[in-house]
Steps between C-alpha positions, in 0.01 A plus 500: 500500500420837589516642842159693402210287435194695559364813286231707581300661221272828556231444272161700630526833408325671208670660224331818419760608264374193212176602556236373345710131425581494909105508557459135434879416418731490804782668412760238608245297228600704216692319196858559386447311160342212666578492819369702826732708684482254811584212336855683392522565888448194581736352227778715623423415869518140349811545331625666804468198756138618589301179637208640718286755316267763723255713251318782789233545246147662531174322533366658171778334312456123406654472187856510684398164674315357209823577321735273691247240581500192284255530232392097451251543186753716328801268547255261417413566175904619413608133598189326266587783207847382557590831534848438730632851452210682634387234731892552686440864427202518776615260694820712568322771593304318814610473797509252793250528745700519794760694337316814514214709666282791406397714791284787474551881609174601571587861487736753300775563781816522304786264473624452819126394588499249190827314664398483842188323362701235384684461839347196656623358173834581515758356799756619651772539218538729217287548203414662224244764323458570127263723381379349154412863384895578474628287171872463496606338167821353591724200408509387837209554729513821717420314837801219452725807475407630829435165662898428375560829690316457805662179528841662569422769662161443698239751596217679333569566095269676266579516131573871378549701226589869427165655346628856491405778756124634255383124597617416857173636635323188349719259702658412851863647504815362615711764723885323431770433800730389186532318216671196438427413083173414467442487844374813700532529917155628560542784839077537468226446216215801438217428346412736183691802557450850316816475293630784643491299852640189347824306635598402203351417190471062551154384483372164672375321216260162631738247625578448861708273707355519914604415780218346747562846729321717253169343509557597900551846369205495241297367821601874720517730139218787544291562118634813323301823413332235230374274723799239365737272725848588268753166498766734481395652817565141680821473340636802579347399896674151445856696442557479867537150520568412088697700194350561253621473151415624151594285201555667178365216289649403135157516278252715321204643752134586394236635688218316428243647669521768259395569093917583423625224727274279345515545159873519609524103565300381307723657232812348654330189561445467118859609396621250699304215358548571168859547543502124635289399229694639246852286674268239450443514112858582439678250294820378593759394222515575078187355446222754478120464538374850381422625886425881441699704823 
């Protein structure tokens, strides 16, 4: 079992960059082949040990709970169509009712503000954040990585990649104490430096393991020049009491919330499939059955 069982999932803001699609179609909504981005968060939070799920979505936004409701007249008419595959299909997708929550953020305060909405949901134990806008196509999920990590060495983790110093502006920034493999001793985080300003050139990329302290932190953290409470901010506060780590994670990353990133995974996404289709059709001894490669 794992030792984290609760994920929080930032959901409300607005994606201006997929304009118009983002007008009426969250972006966490948006399809990968057939699937919304959430639901791959929530499959790797699933795969990952994940029990309790916490969307902090906005009230403009039903489809996210419609989404993970059950839907009776659909499964209804799957089960008297006899259609079993799509009827277990949907039925994977929904969740429990008391397994997870959808909490509103009534306005656009960054981040840090979207966890410490959730924090009369969470107790007093570590947990963790995904951000379903940042894909990572990987063979094993992203979050059991870190939560295999965190589970020997403790603290605050946040998943990281190096992005190169021409796009460290876009993203917090780890400043390294040292390096141990994949694993990076994090002295402070900055949020979007000039990348002539930048500690290094390791991105946070939108998984989190936190200890209860930051939400304490997020609780004290003044907005920025935007008008934003920045999570990174509270960890960096919480490195008085916690370390913080960052966890070079073994997978491919896209930014979703973007045209590139998107068209990105969705790419990848594809690949994939049809390289486990293909497996699939392959026939196995001297017999052939005119499968085309």
């Amino acid at each position: 079992m794992s030792s984290i069982d609760t994920a929080v999932f930032p959901v409300a803001g607005l994606n201006t960059q997929l304009l118009p699609i983002t007008k009426s179609v969250p972006n966490e909504m948006l399809p990968l082949i057939d699937k919304p981005l959430v639901q791959f968060a929530v499959e790797e939070a699933r795969a990952s040990g994940i029990r309790n799920f916490i969307f902090v979505s906005s009230p403009d936004k039903p489809s996210l709970d419609e989404y993970f409701r059950t839907n009776h007249m659909l499964e209804m008419h799957l089960a008297r169509s006899g259609n079993t595959k799509a009827l277990d299909c949907v039925r994977t997708v929904t969740l429990d009712a008391d397994s997870h929550w959808i909490i509103h953020q009534n306005e656009q305060r960054g981040l840090g503000h979207a966890i410490w909405t959730a924090r009369a949901f969470l107790s007093d134990k570590p947990f963790a954040v995904i951000l379903p806008d940042d894909f990572i196509h990987a063979s094993r999920p992203a979050l059991a990585q870190m939560i295999e990590m965190h589970d020997r060495i403790g603290g605050n983790l946040v998943a990281s990649k190096d992005v190169g110093y021409d796009q460290i502006s876009k993203f917090g920034c780890l400043d390294i104490e040292a390096r141990a493999g994949h694993c990076l001793n994090i002295a402070n985080l900055v949020e979007k430096p000039s990348r002539y300003t930048a500690p290094s050139s390791n991105a946070v990329i939108g998984r989190y393991i936190l200890q209860p302290s930051v939400l304490r932190h997020l609780e004290k953290t003044p907005c920025n020049h935007n008008g934003k409470i920045e999570l990174t901010d509270a960890i960096a506060a919480d490195l008085s009491e916690n370390s913080a780590w960052g966890i070079e994670f073994e997978g491919q990353y896209f930014d979703c919330g973007t045209k590139d990133g998107f068209v990105g995974a969705t790419l990848a996404l594809a690949q994939s499939q049809a390289h486990s289709d293909h497996a699939t059709l392959q026939p196995t001894g001297k017999r052939s059955f005119g499968l085309v490669a």
